[in-house]
Amino acid sequence: MSVARGLRRLDGDGWAALVLLGFCAVFLFDLLNSQATGAYVTSVTMPIAIVVLMASMALVLLVGSVLRTGRTAPKPRAESPSGRGLNWRVPAMVLWLVAYTAALPWVGYLLASGVFLVGAGMLYGNRRWTVLLASAVVLPGLLLLFFEKVMIVLLPAARLWN
């Protein structure tokens, strides 16, 4: 079956963006119709912010997909021997997330997040120690300030040394 002239076909990114936008619409509708509790920051503030952020990223993905349609795809690169089969980084990252989650109550948010970010950066190929250490110090610190001062959510403290 041929596509009518003037219509564009979406690639996989475009279809994924459309599905994600559909899920976001359903979740946003449900969140807006729920009873929120709280005075300054309600119980649905963060979920609504996450849904809006996800919908925004899906729109960017959809626009990029529409703009890419009609162009020729780049030639596929020769596959390296290590690229065959299951990518080992995915299960390694899942195990790293499990270890991070288990370490949170024992060593606290700041230390666990710093070590997690360094390990995740190294797992995905970052070898610049300045970048790894800066992200391990700055990002958890900023997130700690955001959650504890703005969102009024206490993050886990170290139970191991108390």
CSV table of C-alpha atoms in Angstrom, one decimal:
chain,number,residue,atom,x,y,z
A,1,MET,CA,0.0,0.0,0.0
A,2,SER,CA,1.5,3.4,-0.9
A,3,VAL,CA,1.4,6.5,1.1
A,4,ALA,CA,-0.6,9.4,-0.3
A,5,ARG,CA,1.5,12.2,-1.7
A,6,GLY,CA,2.3,14.9,0.8
A,7,LEU,CA,1.9,12.6,3.9
A,8,ARG,CA,5.0,11.8,5.8
A,9,ARG,CA,5.8,8.5,7.5
A,10,LEU,CA,7.0,8.5,11.1
A,11,ASP,CA,10.0,6.6,12.2
A,12,GLY,CA,10.2,4.6,15.4
A,13,ASP,CA,11.0,7.7,17.5
A,14,GLY,CA,7.9,9.4,16.2
A,15,TRP,CA,5.6,6.5,17.1
A,16,ALA,CA,7.3,6.2,20.5
A,17,ALA,CA,6.6,10.0,21.1
A,18,LEU,CA,3.0,9.6,20.1
A,19,VAL,CA,2.5,6.7,22.5
A,20,LEU,CA,4.3,8.6,25.3
A,21,LEU,CA,2.1,11.7,24.6
A,22,GLY,CA,-1.0,9.4,24.9
A,23,PHE,CA,0.2,8.1,28.3
A,24,CYS,CA,1.0,11.6,29.5
A,25,ALA,CA,-2.5,12.8,28.5
A,26,VAL,CA,-4.1,9.9,30.4
A,27,PHE,CA,-2.0,10.5,33.5
A,28,LEU,CA,-2.4,14.3,33.4
A,29,PHE,CA,-6.2,13.9,33.1
A,30,ASP,CA,-6.2,11.5,36.1
A,31,LEU,CA,-3.9,13.8,38.2
A,32,LEU,CA,-6.0,16.9,37.5
A,33,ASN,CA,-9.2,15.1,38.6
A,34,SER,CA,-7.7,13.8,41.8
A,35,GLN,CA,-8.1,15.4,45.2
A,36,ALA,CA,-4.9,17.1,46.2
A,37,THR,CA,-3.8,17.5,49.8
A,38,GLY,CA,-1.4,20.1,51.1
A,39,ALA,CA,-1.1,23.8,51.3
A,40,TYR,CA,2.0,25.1,49.6
A,41,VAL,CA,3.1,22.0,47.6
A,42,THR,CA,0.2,19.6,47.1
A,43,SER,CA,0.5,15.9,46.7
A,44,VAL,CA,0.1,16.1,42.9
A,45,THR,CA,2.5,18.9,42.2
A,46,MET,CA,5.5,16.7,41.5
A,47,PRO,CA,3.7,14.1,39.5
A,48,ILE,CA,2.1,16.8,37.3
A,49,ALA,CA,5.6,18.4,36.8
A,50,ILE,CA,7.0,15.1,35.8
A,51,VAL,CA,4.1,14.4,33.3
A,52,VAL,CA,4.5,17.9,31.8
A,53,LEU,CA,8.3,17.4,31.5
A,54,MET,CA,7.8,13.9,29.8
A,55,ALA,CA,5.2,15.4,27.4
A,56,SER,CA,7.6,18.2,26.5
A,57,MET,CA,10.4,15.7,25.8
A,58,ALA,CA,8.0,13.6,23.7
A,59,LEU,CA,7.0,16.7,21.7
A,60,VAL,CA,10.7,17.4,21.0
A,61,LEU,CA,11.2,13.8,19.9
A,62,LEU,CA,8.1,14.0,17.7
A,63,VAL,CA,9.2,17.2,16.0
A,64,GLY,CA,12.7,15.8,15.5
A,65,SER,CA,11.1,12.7,13.9
A,66,VAL,CA,8.9,14.7,11.6
A,67,LEU,CA,11.8,16.9,10.5
A,68,ARG,CA,13.9,13.8,9.8
A,69,THR,CA,11.4,12.0,7.6
A,70,GLY,CA,12.3,12.0,4.0
A,71,ARG,CA,16.0,12.1,4.5
A,72,THR,CA,18.1,9.2,3.7
A,73,ALA,CA,19.3,7.2,6.7
A,74,PRO,CA,23.1,7.2,7.4
A,75,LYS,CA,24.9,4.1,6.4
A,76,PRO,CA,25.1,1.6,9.1
A,77,ARG,CA,28.5,1.2,10.8
A,78,ALA,CA,30.3,-2.0,10.8
A,79,GLU,CA,29.3,-3.9,13.9
A,80,SER,CA,32.0,-4.5,16.4
A,81,PRO,CA,32.4,-8.0,17.9
A,82,SER,CA,31.5,-6.6,21.3
A,83,GLY,CA,28.3,-5.1,20.0
A,84,ARG,CA,26.7,-8.5,19.2
A,85,GLY,CA,24.1,-10.0,21.4
A,86,LEU,CA,22.9,-8.4,24.6
A,87,ASN,CA,24.5,-5.1,25.6
A,88,TRP,CA,26.2,-5.9,28.9
A,89,ARG,CA,25.8,-2.3,30.1
A,90,VAL,CA,22.0,-2.6,30.5
A,91,PRO,CA,22.0,-5.4,33.1
A,92,ALA,CA,25.1,-3.9,34.7
A,93,MET,CA,23.2,-0.6,35.2
A,94,VAL,CA,20.2,-2.4,36.6
A,95,LEU,CA,22.5,-4.1,39.2
A,96,TRP,CA,24.2,-0.8,39.9
A,97,LEU,CA,20.7,0.8,40.5
A,98,VAL,CA,19.8,-2.1,42.9
A,99,ALA,CA,23.1,-1.6,44.8
A,100,TYR,CA,22.4,2.2,45.0
A,101,THR,CA,18.9,1.7,46.3
A,102,ALA,CA,20.2,-0.8,48.9
A,103,ALA,CA,23.0,1.6,50.0
A,104,LEU,CA,20.8,4.7,50.4
A,105,PRO,CA,19.5,4.0,53.9
A,106,TRP,CA,23.0,2.9,55.1
A,107,VAL,CA,25.4,5.5,53.8
A,108,GLY,CA,22.9,8.3,53.1
A,109,TYR,CA,21.8,10.1,50.0
A,110,LEU,CA,24.9,12.3,49.4
A,111,LEU,CA,27.5,9.5,49.6
A,112,ALA,CA,25.4,6.9,47.8
A,113,SER,CA,24.4,9.3,45.0
A,114,GLY,CA,28.0,10.5,44.5
A,115,VAL,CA,29.4,7.0,44.2
A,116,PHE,CA,26.4,6.0,42.0
A,117,LEU,CA,27.1,8.9,39.6
A,118,VAL,CA,30.8,8.1,39.3
A,119,GLY,CA,30.1,4.4,38.7
A,120,ALA,CA,27.4,5.1,36.1
A,121,GLY,CA,29.6,7.6,34.3
A,122,MET,CA,32.5,5.1,34.1
A,123,LEU,CA,30.1,2.4,33.0
A,124,TYR,CA,29.0,4.4,30.1
A,125,GLY,CA,32.5,5.5,29.1
A,126,ASN,CA,33.3,8.8,30.8
A,127,ARG,CA,36.9,8.7,31.9
A,128,ARG,CA,37.4,12.4,32.8
A,129,TRP,CA,37.9,12.4,36.5
A,130,THR,CA,37.2,16.1,36.8
A,131,VAL,CA,33.8,15.7,35.2
A,132,LEU,CA,33.0,12.6,37.2
A,133,LEU,CA,34.0,14.1,40.6
A,134,ALA,CA,32.3,17.4,39.8
A,135,SER,CA,29.0,15.7,38.9
A,136,ALA,CA,29.3,13.5,42.0
A,137,VAL,CA,29.6,16.6,44.2
A,138,VAL,CA,27.4,19.2,42.5
A,139,LEU,CA,24.4,17.2,41.3
A,140,PRO,CA,23.6,15.4,44.6
A,141,GLY,CA,24.1,18.7,46.5
A,142,LEU,CA,21.8,20.6,44.2
A,143,LEU,CA,19.1,17.9,44.3
A,144,LEU,CA,19.4,17.7,48.1
A,145,LEU,CA,18.8,21.5,48.4
A,146,PHE,CA,15.9,21.3,45.9
A,147,PHE,CA,14.1,18.4,47.7
A,148,GLU,CA,14.7,19.5,51.2
A,149,LYS,CA,14.2,23.3,50.8
A,150,VAL,CA,11.7,23.6,47.9
A,151,MET,CA,9.8,20.3,47.9
A,152,ILE,CA,10.1,19.8,51.7
A,153,VAL,CA,11.0,16.1,51.2
A,154,LEU,CA,13.7,14.7,53.5
A,155,LEU,CA,16.2,12.5,51.8
A,156,PRO,CA,17.8,9.5,53.6
A,157,ALA,CA,20.5,10.2,56.1
A,158,ALA,CA,23.3,7.8,56.9
A,159,ARG,CA,22.2,5.1,59.3
A,160,LEU,CA,25.6,3.4,59.3
A,161,TRP,CA,27.3,6.0,61.4
A,162,ASN,CA,24.5,6.8,63.8
